Each structure stands twice: as structure tokens, then as C-alpha cells.
mmCIF file of C-alpha atoms and ligand atoms in Angstrom:
data_model
loop_
_atom_site.group_PDB
_atom_site.id
_atom_site.type_symbol
_atom_site.label_atom_id
_atom_site.label_comp_id
_atom_site.label_asym_id
_atom_site.label_seq_id
_atom_site.Cartn_x
_atom_site.Cartn_y
_atom_site.Cartn_z
ATOM 1 C CA MET A 67 -0.125 0.059 0.074
ATOM 2 C CA THR A 68 1.350 3.345 -0.873
ATOM 3 C CA SER A 69 -0.911 5.731 0.831
ATOM 4 C CA ALA A 70 0.122 8.564 3.024
ATOM 5 C CA ASN A 71 -1.743 6.915 6.077
ATOM 6 C CA PRO A 72 -5.360 8.278 5.217
ATOM 7 C CA VAL A 73 -7.921 7.338 7.879
ATOM 8 C CA GLN A 74 -8.430 3.579 7.764
ATOM 9 C CA PRO A 75 -11.946 2.463 7.261
ATOM 10 C CA ASP A 76 -13.020 -0.224 9.781
ATOM 11 C CA LYS A 77 -12.685 -3.772 9.015
ATOM 12 C CA THR A 78 -16.311 -4.233 7.552
ATOM 13 C CA VAL A 79 -15.622 -1.675 4.890
ATOM 14 C CA LEU A 80 -12.139 -2.931 4.162
ATOM 15 C CA LEU A 81 -13.618 -6.395 3.509
ATOM 16 C CA ASP A 82 -16.555 -5.023 1.603
ATOM 17 C CA MET A 83 -14.111 -3.062 -0.583
ATOM 18 C CA TYR A 84 -12.292 -6.599 -1.190
ATOM 19 C CA SER A 85 -15.343 -8.553 -1.780
ATOM 20 C CA LYS A 86 -16.374 -6.006 -4.514
ATOM 21 C CA MET A 87 -12.822 -6.137 -6.060
ATOM 22 C CA SER A 88 -12.933 -9.974 -6.052
ATOM 23 C CA LEU A 89 -16.413 -10.047 -7.601
ATOM 24 C CA ILE A 90 -15.262 -7.659 -10.475
ATOM 25 C CA LYS A 91 -12.032 -9.855 -11.194
ATOM 26 C CA HIS A 92 -13.932 -13.172 -11.356
ATOM 27 C CA ASN A 93 -16.640 -11.818 -13.283
ATOM 28 C CA ASP A 94 -14.105 -10.416 -15.959
ATOM 29 C CA GLU A 95 -12.291 -13.643 -16.115
ATOM 30 C CA THR A 96 -15.615 -15.532 -16.584
ATOM 31 C CA ALA A 97 -16.349 -13.016 -19.366
ATOM 32 C CA ARG A 98 -13.076 -13.245 -21.249
ATOM 33 C CA LYS A 99 -13.271 -17.056 -20.789
ATOM 34 C CA LEU A 100 -16.621 -17.320 -22.366
ATOM 35 C CA LEU A 101 -15.466 -15.096 -25.406
ATOM 36 C CA MET A 102 -12.471 -17.281 -25.776
ATOM 37 C CA SER A 103 -14.659 -20.292 -25.894
ATOM 38 C CA GLY A 104 -17.018 -18.860 -28.354
ATOM 39 C CA ARG A 105 -19.902 -19.613 -26.109
ATOM 40 C CA LEU A 106 -21.076 -16.046 -25.634
ATOM 41 C CA PRO A 107 -20.033 -13.585 -28.621
ATOM 42 C CA MET A 108 -20.533 -9.979 -27.441
ATOM 43 C CA ILE A 109 -18.526 -6.840 -27.502
ATOM 44 C CA TYR A 110 -16.418 -6.498 -24.291
ATOM 45 C CA TYR A 111 -14.378 -3.941 -22.564
ATOM 46 C CA SER A 112 -12.329 -5.552 -20.080
ATOM 47 C CA PRO A 113 -12.226 -3.358 -16.695
ATOM 48 C CA ARG A 114 -9.378 -5.701 -15.243
ATOM 49 C CA GLY A 115 -6.900 -3.989 -13.367
ATOM 50 C CA GLN A 116 -9.417 -0.885 -12.393
ATOM 51 C CA GLU A 117 -11.319 -3.066 -9.574
ATOM 52 C CA VAL A 118 -10.315 -0.544 -6.859
ATOM 53 C CA ILE A 119 -11.725 2.508 -8.168
ATOM 54 C CA PRO A 120 -15.399 1.716 -8.171
ATOM 55 C CA SER A 121 -14.934 -0.486 -5.059
ATOM 56 C CA ALA A 122 -13.633 2.075 -3.059
ATOM 57 C CA VAL A 123 -16.119 4.876 -4.295
ATOM 58 C CA SER A 124 -19.123 2.506 -3.747
ATOM 59 C CA VAL A 125 -18.474 1.542 -0.191
ATOM 60 C CA ASN A 126 -19.156 5.418 0.291
ATOM 61 C CA LEU A 127 -22.219 5.600 -1.581
ATOM 62 C CA ARG A 128 -25.890 4.911 -0.585
ATOM 63 C CA ARG A 129 -27.979 2.079 -2.427
ATOM 64 C CA ASP A 130 -30.277 5.024 -3.806
ATOM 65 C CA ASP A 131 -27.156 7.392 -5.083
ATOM 66 C CA TYR A 132 -26.746 7.422 -8.832
ATOM 67 C CA ILE A 133 -23.848 6.337 -11.017
ATOM 68 C CA CYS A 134 -23.311 6.941 -14.687
ATOM 69 C CA THR A 135 -20.777 4.876 -16.398
ATOM 70 C CA ILE A 136 -19.387 3.952 -19.766
ATOM 71 C CA SER A 137 -18.850 0.875 -21.971
ATOM 72 C CA ARG A 138 -15.778 -0.416 -19.734
ATOM 73 C CA GLY A 139 -18.242 -0.211 -16.829
ATOM 74 C CA THR A 140 -18.858 -3.634 -15.595
ATOM 75 C CA HIS A 141 -16.855 -2.830 -12.666
ATOM 76 C CA ASP A 142 -18.534 0.233 -11.919
ATOM 77 C CA MET A 143 -22.178 -1.460 -12.198
ATOM 78 C CA LEU A 144 -20.975 -4.620 -9.890
ATOM 79 C CA ALA A 145 -19.458 -2.316 -7.338
ATOM 80 C CA LYS A 146 -22.814 -0.337 -7.209
ATOM 81 C CA GLY A 147 -24.823 -3.434 -6.741
ATOM 82 C CA VAL A 148 -26.297 -4.370 -10.170
ATOM 83 C CA PRO A 149 -27.201 -7.945 -9.651
ATOM 84 C CA LEU A 150 -25.289 -10.735 -11.331
ATOM 85 C CA ASP A 151 -28.287 -12.443 -12.850
ATOM 86 C CA ALA A 152 -29.912 -9.387 -14.680
ATOM 87 C CA LEU A 153 -26.362 -8.029 -15.754
ATOM 88 C CA TRP A 154 -25.404 -11.546 -17.325
ATOM 89 C CA ALA A 155 -28.882 -11.808 -19.010
ATOM 90 C CA GLU A 156 -28.333 -8.280 -20.536
ATOM 91 C CA LEU A 157 -24.455 -9.049 -21.613
ATOM 92 C CA ALA A 158 -26.404 -12.089 -23.418
ATOM 93 C CA GLY A 159 -29.087 -10.083 -24.864
ATOM 94 C CA ARG A 160 -31.833 -12.211 -23.209
ATOM 95 C CA ALA A 161 -35.337 -11.003 -22.301
ATOM 96 C CA THR A 162 -34.428 -11.335 -18.489
ATOM 97 C CA GLY A 163 -31.707 -8.779 -18.740
ATOM 98 C CA THR A 164 -31.607 -5.293 -17.302
ATOM 99 C CA CYS A 165 -32.876 -3.753 -20.187
ATOM 100 C CA LYS A 166 -34.807 -6.970 -21.357
ATOM 101 C CA GLY A 167 -31.985 -7.801 -23.885
ATOM 102 C CA LYS A 168 -32.482 -4.755 -25.972
ATOM 103 C CA GLY A 169 -29.391 -2.698 -24.518
ATOM 104 C CA GLY A 170 -26.600 -5.399 -24.589
ATOM 105 C CA PRO A 171 -23.205 -4.761 -22.987
ATOM 106 C CA MET A 172 -22.698 -1.197 -24.041
ATOM 107 C CA HIS A 173 -26.130 0.114 -22.727
ATOM 108 C CA ILE A 174 -26.693 -1.446 -19.327
ATOM 109 C CA THR A 175 -29.098 0.505 -16.899
ATOM 110 C CA HIS A 176 -30.582 -0.627 -13.766
ATOM 111 C CA PRO A 177 -32.238 2.249 -11.665
ATOM 112 C CA GLU A 178 -33.015 -0.095 -8.773
ATOM 113 C CA SER A 179 -29.296 -0.289 -7.835
ATOM 114 C CA GLY A 180 -28.724 3.278 -9.107
ATOM 115 C CA CYS A 181 -26.892 2.474 -12.363
ATOM 116 C CA MET A 182 -28.747 5.151 -14.429
ATOM 117 C CA ILE A 183 -26.836 4.720 -17.736
ATOM 118 C CA THR A 184 -23.943 3.145 -19.410
ATOM 119 C CA THR A 185 -23.022 5.148 -22.425
ATOM 120 C CA GLY A 186 -20.611 4.496 -25.509
ATOM 121 C CA ILE A 187 -20.516 7.893 -26.372
ATOM 122 C CA VAL A 188 -17.157 9.245 -25.114
ATOM 123 C CA GLY A 189 -17.733 12.310 -22.763
ATOM 124 C CA SER A 190 -21.464 11.703 -22.364
ATOM 125 C CA SER A 191 -21.587 10.390 -18.748
ATOM 126 C CA MET A 192 -20.941 13.824 -17.270
ATOM 127 C CA PRO A 193 -23.607 15.992 -18.492
ATOM 128 C CA ILE A 194 -26.087 13.304 -17.936
ATOM 129 C CA ALA A 195 -24.716 12.809 -14.301
ATOM 130 C CA ASN A 196 -25.365 16.741 -13.961
ATOM 131 C CA GLY A 197 -29.208 16.230 -15.096
ATOM 132 C CA LEU A 198 -29.358 13.680 -12.302
ATOM 133 C CA ALA A 199 -27.637 15.693 -9.797
ATOM 134 C CA LEU A 200 -29.809 18.779 -10.719
ATOM 135 C CA ALA A 201 -32.962 16.650 -10.184
ATOM 136 C CA SER A 202 -31.696 15.677 -6.644
ATOM 137 C CA GLN A 203 -30.863 19.139 -5.690
ATOM 138 C CA ILE A 204 -34.446 20.281 -6.856
ATOM 139 C CA LYS A 205 -36.022 17.554 -5.055
ATOM 140 C CA GLY A 206 -33.862 17.676 -2.152
ATOM 141 C CA ASP A 207 -33.514 13.878 -1.861
ATOM 142 C CA GLY A 208 -29.816 13.979 -0.639
ATOM 143 C CA ARG A 209 -28.609 11.640 -3.339
ATOM 144 C CA VAL A 210 -25.172 11.956 -5.066
ATOM 145 C CA THR A 211 -24.338 11.102 -8.611
ATOM 146 C CA VAL A 212 -20.970 9.698 -9.575
ATOM 147 C CA ALA A 213 -20.020 10.232 -13.386
ATOM 148 C CA TYR A 214 -17.358 7.767 -14.240
ATOM 149 C CA PHE A 215 -15.317 8.413 -17.437
ATOM 150 C CA GLY A 216 -11.838 7.743 -19.114
ATOM 151 C CA ASP A 217 -8.821 9.804 -19.557
ATOM 152 C CA ALA A 218 -9.588 10.456 -23.176
ATOM 153 C CA ALA A 219 -12.974 11.763 -22.401
ATOM 154 C CA SER A 220 -11.552 14.476 -20.602
ATOM 155 C CA ASN A 221 -10.423 16.021 -23.810
ATOM 156 C CA ILE A 222 -14.026 16.174 -25.073
ATOM 157 C CA GLY A 223 -16.192 19.367 -25.054
ATOM 158 C CA ALA A 224 -18.922 18.080 -22.947
ATOM 159 C CA PHE A 225 -16.368 17.329 -20.129
ATOM 160 C CA HIS A 226 -15.547 20.994 -19.900
ATOM 161 C CA GLU A 227 -19.125 22.053 -20.149
ATOM 162 C CA ALA A 228 -20.301 19.823 -17.718
ATOM 163 C CA LEU A 229 -17.811 20.545 -14.967
ATOM 164 C CA ASN A 230 -18.389 24.289 -15.600
ATOM 165 C CA MET A 231 -22.271 23.996 -15.022
ATOM 166 C CA ALA A 232 -21.883 21.511 -11.985
ATOM 167 C CA SER A 233 -19.631 24.189 -10.502
ATOM 168 C CA VAL A 234 -21.961 27.165 -11.140
ATOM 169 C CA TRP A 235 -24.924 25.182 -9.728
ATOM 170 C CA LYS A 236 -22.976 23.582 -6.930
ATOM 171 C CA LEU A 237 -24.639 20.070 -8.148
ATOM 172 C CA PRO A 238 -24.236 17.067 -5.825
ATOM 173 C CA VAL A 239 -21.941 15.211 -8.367
ATOM 174 C CA VAL A 240 -18.397 13.654 -8.192
ATOM 175 C CA PHE A 241 -16.496 13.315 -11.489
ATOM 176 C CA VAL A 242 -14.167 10.159 -11.521
ATOM 177 C CA CYS A 243 -11.828 10.063 -14.182
ATOM 178 C CA GLN A 244 -10.350 6.578 -14.489
ATOM 179 C CA ASN A 245 -6.974 7.297 -16.161
ATOM 180 C CA ASN A 246 -5.841 3.833 -17.498
ATOM 181 C CA ARG A 247 -3.216 5.475 -19.496
ATOM 182 C CA TYR A 248 -4.838 5.147 -22.881
ATOM 183 C CA GLY A 249 -7.782 6.177 -24.935
ATOM 184 C CA GLU A 250 -8.344 3.249 -27.522
ATOM 185 C CA HIS A 251 -5.012 2.988 -29.083
ATOM 186 C CA THR A 252 -3.726 6.347 -28.038
ATOM 187 C CA LYS A 253 -1.311 6.904 -25.314
ATOM 188 C CA PHE A 254 -2.563 9.664 -22.580
ATOM 189 C CA GLU A 255 0.360 11.913 -23.214
ATOM 190 C CA LYS A 256 -0.001 12.009 -26.821
ATOM 191 C CA ALA A 257 -3.525 13.423 -26.906
ATOM 192 C CA THR A 258 -3.585 15.541 -23.462
ATOM 193 C CA ALA A 259 -2.168 18.841 -23.132
ATOM 194 C CA VAL A 260 -1.792 18.412 -19.129
ATOM 195 C CA ALA A 261 0.131 16.015 -17.240
ATOM 196 C CA LYS A 262 -2.823 15.650 -14.669
ATOM 197 C CA VAL A 263 -6.409 15.716 -15.615
ATOM 198 C CA SER A 264 -7.174 16.685 -12.113
ATOM 199 C CA ASP A 265 -5.584 19.950 -12.641
ATOM 200 C CA ARG A 266 -8.302 20.947 -14.851
ATOM 201 C CA ALA A 267 -10.385 21.216 -12.011
ATOM 202 C CA ALA A 268 -9.089 24.619 -11.462
ATOM 203 C CA SER A 269 -10.479 26.053 -14.449
ATOM 204 C CA TYR A 270 -13.974 25.224 -12.853
ATOM 205 C CA SER A 271 -13.241 26.331 -9.208
ATOM 206 C CA MET A 272 -13.839 22.753 -7.829
ATOM 207 C CA PRO A 273 -11.348 20.833 -5.828
ATOM 208 C CA GLY A 274 -9.219 18.333 -8.224
ATOM 209 C CA ILE A 275 -7.780 15.322 -6.584
ATOM 210 C CA HIS A 276 -4.911 13.292 -7.981
ATOM 211 C CA VAL A 277 -4.971 9.786 -6.639
ATOM 212 C CA ASP A 278 -3.531 6.369 -6.973
ATOM 213 C CA GLY A 279 -6.536 4.483 -8.261
ATOM 214 C CA ASN A 280 -4.965 1.064 -7.446
ATOM 215 C CA ASP A 281 -4.379 1.983 -3.718
ATOM 216 C CA PRO A 282 -7.690 1.115 -2.081
ATOM 217 C CA LEU A 283 -7.154 3.164 1.265
ATOM 218 C CA ALA A 284 -5.911 6.573 -0.816
ATOM 219 C CA MET A 285 -8.933 5.697 -3.350
ATOM 220 C CA HIS A 286 -11.340 5.272 -0.384
ATOM 221 C CA ALA A 287 -10.164 8.461 1.322
ATOM 222 C CA ALA A 288 -10.658 10.383 -1.911
ATOM 223 C CA ALA A 289 -13.983 9.214 -2.573
ATOM 224 C CA ARG A 290 -15.144 9.762 0.901
ATOM 225 C CA GLU A 291 -14.058 13.379 0.836
ATOM 226 C CA ALA A 292 -15.717 14.204 -2.538
ATOM 227 C CA ILE A 293 -18.960 12.270 -1.586
ATOM 228 C CA GLU A 294 -19.279 14.070 1.556
ATOM 229 C CA ARG A 295 -18.598 17.306 -0.159
ATOM 230 C CA ALA A 296 -21.391 16.781 -2.644
ATOM 231 C CA ARG A 297 -23.782 15.324 -0.240
ATOM 232 C CA ALA A 298 -23.307 18.521 2.121
ATOM 233 C CA GLY A 299 -24.252 20.808 -0.750
ATOM 234 C CA GLU A 300 -20.722 21.998 -1.453
ATOM 235 C CA GLY A 301 -20.673 21.238 -4.863
ATOM 236 C CA PRO A 302 -18.686 18.838 -7.128
ATOM 237 C CA THR A 303 -15.170 17.526 -7.084
ATOM 238 C CA LEU A 304 -12.921 16.141 -9.858
ATOM 239 C CA ILE A 305 -11.079 12.903 -8.820
ATOM 240 C CA GLU A 306 -8.432 11.596 -11.205
ATOM 241 C CA ALA A 307 -7.758 8.063 -10.143
ATOM 242 C CA VAL A 308 -4.581 6.611 -11.968
ATOM 243 C CA THR A 309 -4.817 3.105 -13.069
ATOM 244 C CA PHE A 310 -4.070 0.568 -15.854
ATOM 245 C CA ARG A 311 -6.255 -1.579 -18.216
ATOM 246 C CA PHE A 312 -4.583 -4.939 -18.372
ATOM 247 C CA PHE A 313 -6.289 -6.331 -21.696
ATOM 248 C CA GLY A 314 -6.218 -3.398 -24.213
ATOM 249 C CA HIS A 315 -9.177 -1.416 -25.449
ATOM 250 C CA VAL A 316 -11.789 -4.113 -26.254
ATOM 251 C CA PHE A 317 -11.661 -7.808 -26.286
ATOM 252 C CA GLY A 318 -9.658 -9.234 -29.105
ATOM 253 C CA ASP A 319 -7.371 -6.096 -29.158
ATOM 254 C CA ALA A 320 -3.890 -7.205 -29.983
ATOM 255 C CA ASP A 321 -2.433 -4.381 -28.017
ATOM 256 C CA GLY A 322 0.771 -4.112 -30.165
ATOM 257 C CA TYR A 323 0.733 -0.375 -29.617
ATOM 258 C CA MET A 324 1.043 -0.719 -25.956
ATOM 259 C CA ASP A 325 4.140 -0.127 -23.882
ATOM 260 C CA LYS A 326 5.248 -3.741 -23.185
ATOM 261 C CA ASP A 327 7.287 -2.829 -19.882
ATOM 262 C CA GLU A 328 4.474 -0.438 -18.854
ATOM 263 C CA LYS A 329 1.804 -3.269 -19.192
ATOM 264 C CA ALA A 330 4.210 -5.961 -17.474
ATOM 265 C CA ALA A 331 4.928 -3.672 -14.436
ATOM 266 C CA ALA A 332 1.128 -2.779 -14.134
ATOM 267 C CA MET A 333 0.192 -6.512 -14.171
ATOM 268 C CA ALA A 334 3.026 -7.323 -11.693
ATOM 269 C CA ALA A 335 1.498 -4.871 -9.113
ATOM 270 C CA ASP A 336 -2.125 -6.230 -9.864
ATOM 271 C CA PRO A 337 -4.182 -4.380 -7.121
ATOM 272 C CA VAL A 338 -6.439 -7.401 -6.254
ATOM 273 C CA PRO A 339 -4.042 -9.907 -5.018
ATOM 274 C CA ARG A 340 -1.864 -7.005 -3.612
ATOM 275 C CA TYR A 341 -4.681 -5.923 -1.368
ATOM 276 C CA ARG A 342 -5.572 -9.346 -0.634
ATOM 277 C CA GLN A 343 -2.054 -10.087 0.801
ATOM 278 C CA TRP A 344 -2.328 -6.729 2.688
ATOM 279 C CA LEU A 345 -5.484 -7.629 4.515
ATOM 280 C CA MET A 346 -3.961 -11.018 5.699
ATOM 281 C CA ASP A 347 -0.652 -9.256 6.520
ATOM 282 C CA GLN A 348 -2.500 -6.634 8.779
ATOM 283 C CA GLY A 349 -4.639 -9.432 10.461
ATOM 284 C CA HIS A 350 -7.935 -7.888 9.047
ATOM 285 C CA ALA A 351 -8.926 -11.330 7.526
ATOM 286 C CA SER A 352 -7.424 -14.859 7.197
ATOM 287 C CA GLU A 353 -6.771 -16.772 3.931
ATOM 288 C CA ALA A 354 -9.789 -18.893 4.600
ATOM 289 C CA GLU A 355 -12.143 -15.906 5.037
ATOM 290 C CA LEU A 356 -10.930 -14.246 1.679
ATOM 291 C CA ALA A 357 -10.942 -17.694 -0.103
ATOM 292 C CA ALA A 358 -14.588 -18.031 0.910
ATOM 293 C CA ILE A 359 -15.379 -14.604 -0.492
ATOM 294 C CA ASP A 360 -13.661 -15.449 -3.556
ATOM 295 C CA THR A 361 -15.358 -18.972 -4.147
ATOM 296 C CA GLY A 362 -18.752 -17.397 -3.141
ATOM 297 C CA HIS A 363 -18.616 -15.086 -6.000
ATOM 298 C CA GLU A 364 -17.125 -17.601 -8.519
ATOM 299 C CA SER A 365 -20.212 -19.942 -7.879
ATOM 300 C CA ALA A 366 -22.607 -16.930 -8.023
ATOM 301 C CA ILE A 367 -21.144 -15.888 -11.486
ATOM 302 C CA LYS A 368 -21.236 -19.232 -12.812
ATOM 303 C CA ALA A 369 -24.969 -19.652 -11.764
ATOM 304 C CA ALA A 370 -25.753 -16.374 -13.340
ATOM 305 C CA VAL A 371 -24.054 -17.079 -16.424
ATOM 306 C CA GLU A 372 -25.894 -20.512 -17.013
ATOM 307 C CA LYS A 373 -29.283 -18.962 -15.983
ATOM 308 C CA ALA A 374 -28.408 -16.212 -18.610
ATOM 309 C CA LEU A 375 -27.719 -18.585 -21.366
ATOM 310 C CA ALA A 376 -30.827 -20.723 -20.802
ATOM 311 C CA ALA A 377 -33.154 -17.600 -20.645
ATOM 312 C CA PRO A 378 -35.201 -16.528 -23.675
ATOM 313 C CA TRP A 379 -34.334 -14.024 -26.256
ATOM 314 C CA PRO A 380 -36.596 -11.025 -26.435
ATOM 315 C CA ASP A 381 -39.848 -11.500 -28.285
ATOM 316 C CA PRO A 382 -39.767 -9.536 -31.676
ATOM 317 C CA SER A 383 -43.213 -7.870 -30.477
ATOM 318 C CA GLU A 384 -40.936 -6.042 -27.864
ATOM 319 C CA LEU A 385 -39.167 -4.072 -30.297
ATOM 320 C CA TYR A 386 -40.636 -0.836 -29.947
ATOM 321 C CA LYS A 387 -41.506 -1.216 -26.322
ATOM 322 C CA ASP A 388 -39.414 0.689 -23.661
ATOM 323 C CA VAL A 389 -37.777 2.593 -26.345
ATOM 324 C CA PHE A 390 -39.748 5.832 -26.654
ATOM 325 C CA THR A 391 -41.687 7.345 -23.996
ATOM 326 C CA HIS A 392 -44.935 7.105 -26.090
ATOM 327 C CA GLU A 393 -45.057 3.626 -27.446
ATOM 328 C CA LEU A 394 -44.955 3.102 -31.092
ATOM 329 C CA ALA A 395 -47.033 0.848 -33.130
ATOM 330 C CA PRO A 396 -44.965 -1.818 -35.222
ATOM 331 C CA ALA A 397 -44.903 -0.501 -38.796
HETATM 332 C C1 TPP B 538 -17.821 10.991 -29.127
HETATM 333 C C2 TPP B 538 -16.922 9.641 -29.267
HETATM 334 N N1 TPP B 538 -15.880 9.734 -30.110
HETATM 335 C C3 TPP B 538 -15.004 8.460 -30.285
HETATM 336 C C4 TPP B 538 -15.537 7.313 -29.949
HETATM 337 C C5 TPP B 538 -14.818 6.021 -30.199
HETATM 338 N N2 TPP B 538 -14.147 5.724 -28.740
HETATM 339 C C6 TPP B 538 -14.675 4.641 -28.057
HETATM 340 S S1 TPP B 538 -13.794 4.327 -26.773
HETATM 341 C C7 TPP B 538 -12.726 5.638 -26.985
HETATM 342 C C8 TPP B 538 -11.576 5.850 -25.882
HETATM 343 C C9 TPP B 538 -11.992 6.135 -24.716
HETATM 344 O O1 TPP B 538 -11.118 6.349 -23.976
HETATM 345 P P1 TPP B 538 -11.242 6.758 -22.424
HETATM 346 O O2 TPP B 538 -12.084 7.906 -22.351
HETATM 347 O O3 TPP B 538 -9.781 6.878 -21.918
HETATM 348 O O4 TPP B 538 -11.892 5.593 -21.690
HETATM 349 P P2 TPP B 538 -11.197 3.905 -21.545
HETATM 350 O O5 TPP B 538 -11.968 3.095 -22.841
HETATM 351 O O6 TPP B 538 -9.712 3.929 -21.553
HETATM 352 O O7 TPP B 538 -11.976 3.405 -20.146
HETATM 353 C C10 TPP B 538 -13.030 6.203 -28.279
HETATM 354 C C11 TPP B 538 -12.346 7.258 -28.897
HETATM 355 C C12 TPP B 538 -16.810 7.248 -29.133
HETATM 356 N N3 TPP B 538 -17.377 6.120 -28.712
HETATM 357 N N4 TPP B 538 -17.563 8.319 -28.908
HETATM 358 MG MG1 MG B 539 -8.688 5.394 -21.092
#
């Protein structure tokens, strides 16, 4: 752990963070195995390597708080509590999915757990988060909205517009940039004029926190500070959480453009086993306790996958349902 001694959360929170990280890691491993075997063809953006960020954020959120995420967002969804059965059914395009099989991997939403949108339009999670946060502000419901996005999204105009409005209106929103060092096939430094995305917060008069997004304690402290600030009506925060994506942009990416040494170093410092070991070294959990968490998730994921693959496809008569506010009659 590299944190500069932030206040340590209690054991329940420490283990909750581990549980979420383990769930995300095992879920990702299952997704990639299914893709490799050809059993489940789908478009898939692996979040492996980025487990800490949403796990540390989510233990600071309420169930009724909102998140907006992006196509690499299964980690964000799982950490927030999107149930495995509905998630896998949607990944497989089945009628029992979060969006009745009509959204697919790129468009998962599950309002019951606060996952309000998954968007494939780079830069769009932040203005949508502002809309949710504005609604909360007007209603006074005390909710906080977290907008997750990548480093490349911070170069899109909508990022700047959203931060500006959120600051002007003091919206209860937290902008969490998961800087995984690449936007598609382009290295961060090649396309970004600042060394730190968090420096951009100054332009919009909000705090900018630069944090090691693979350090659970540091990430937890950053998230708690920003979420408390938002909930107290003090306005938005920009968090830049530095991390790394282990498996390229999209599944099947040969990643020949990536720096091999950088990737090898990041994978050698895999945050999930590192945190697991730290929990044992500090006496927070035994090997048996952690193994029970891991195997519990493995069997729950396996069951969800089998259930999803046995579930029915959406009926063609459903095509126009839930798509527009006013239902259209089939042509
Ligand atoms: C407006 C828009 N421009 C371009 C694309 C194509 N595209 C999809 S993902 C991506 C890179 C996103 O990188 P980043 O924001 O760093 O998120 P990451 O995928 O690394 O998590 C691009 C350029 C898009 N989907 N939307
Ligand atoms: Mg990126």
C-alpha cells in the first residue's frame, strides 16, 4: 500500500471493498473465458486492473445514489450493486436482462441499484450525471451522482461544459476520471495537454484530487471526501484516479501499440492480489475468509451465466417497447 496514512476504514468496509474487487475480477475472468470459448459472443471492454476505483467509491455511496458509467463499466455496475443475474442476461441479450435484452453490453441500466446509464458516447456520462444531480438538488433527496469516465473523455468538450455547469450550480456530483493511460489505441500523453487531468478542476473552481486509483485506502479517502462534500451541498469534485487496463481497449485487441514494459509492470502490481495479501498481513482477514469470499463470487457468477444462457431471447413484438416515452405501433 502506498497511501500516505489516510484514516483507515473499519474492517467491515475494508472487507466490503475486497469483496467488490474480487467480484469484479472473477466476473471479468469469466467473461473473457466465455468469449475465448465462443460460448458467448459479445462486445466486451475489460475493466481488469481497475477494480479498486469503483469498489472504493461504492462503499461510500448509498444504495439510492446514482452512477453513470461507460462501455468499460461492468466494474462500476457490479460495485454499485447491479445483480449478477440481470447483468449477465443483458450481456447475453436475453429477455431477463436489465434492459430486457435490448441494450446489450454497451447500454446497461439498472435504476433499482442506481446504475442510471451505460454510455458508449465518449464524454457523455458527465452532462447526464449533471441532469440527475440537478434533479436531486431540486427535489432535495440527498442523493449524490457519480460520473465515471476515462482519461480520453476529459479531452471532449462535454467534459468541460459539464464541469463548468456543475460548479456554477453547486451540483451534488462527483466526477471520477479513471485514467488507465490509454484512450482506445492512443497513449494519454500523446493526446492530452496537461500532465494531470485533475489540474483541469482549477478552471472550474472545484477541488481536483489526483490519486493512485490502485491504492484502496487512498482511493477510499478521496472518494469519501468528494462524496461528503457533494452530499453537504458544497458542490462537485474532480477525482483523477490513476490506474491501468490490463487487456487493451476491447476484447480481441492485439495491443501491439502498448508499451510492453509498462503493461508488465502494471500487471505485476495487480491491485487485487496485492490488497488481498495486505488484508492478511495486517490481520484484517484470514486466507480462509478471503477464499470464502472468492469462491462465493465464483459460484454466483457461474450460476448467473448458466441462467442467462438458458433464458429466452426478447420477443420480436417487444421491439418498440421501452424505447420511446410514447409507445410506437409496429410498422
Ligand atoms: C464521441 C465519441 N468519439 C469517439 C468514440 C470512439 N471511442 C470509443 S472508446 C474511445 C476511447 C475512450 O477512452 P477513455 O475515455 O480513456 O476510456 P477507456 O476506454 O480507456 O476506459 C473512443 C475514442 C466514441 N465512442 N464516442
Ligand atoms: Mg482510458
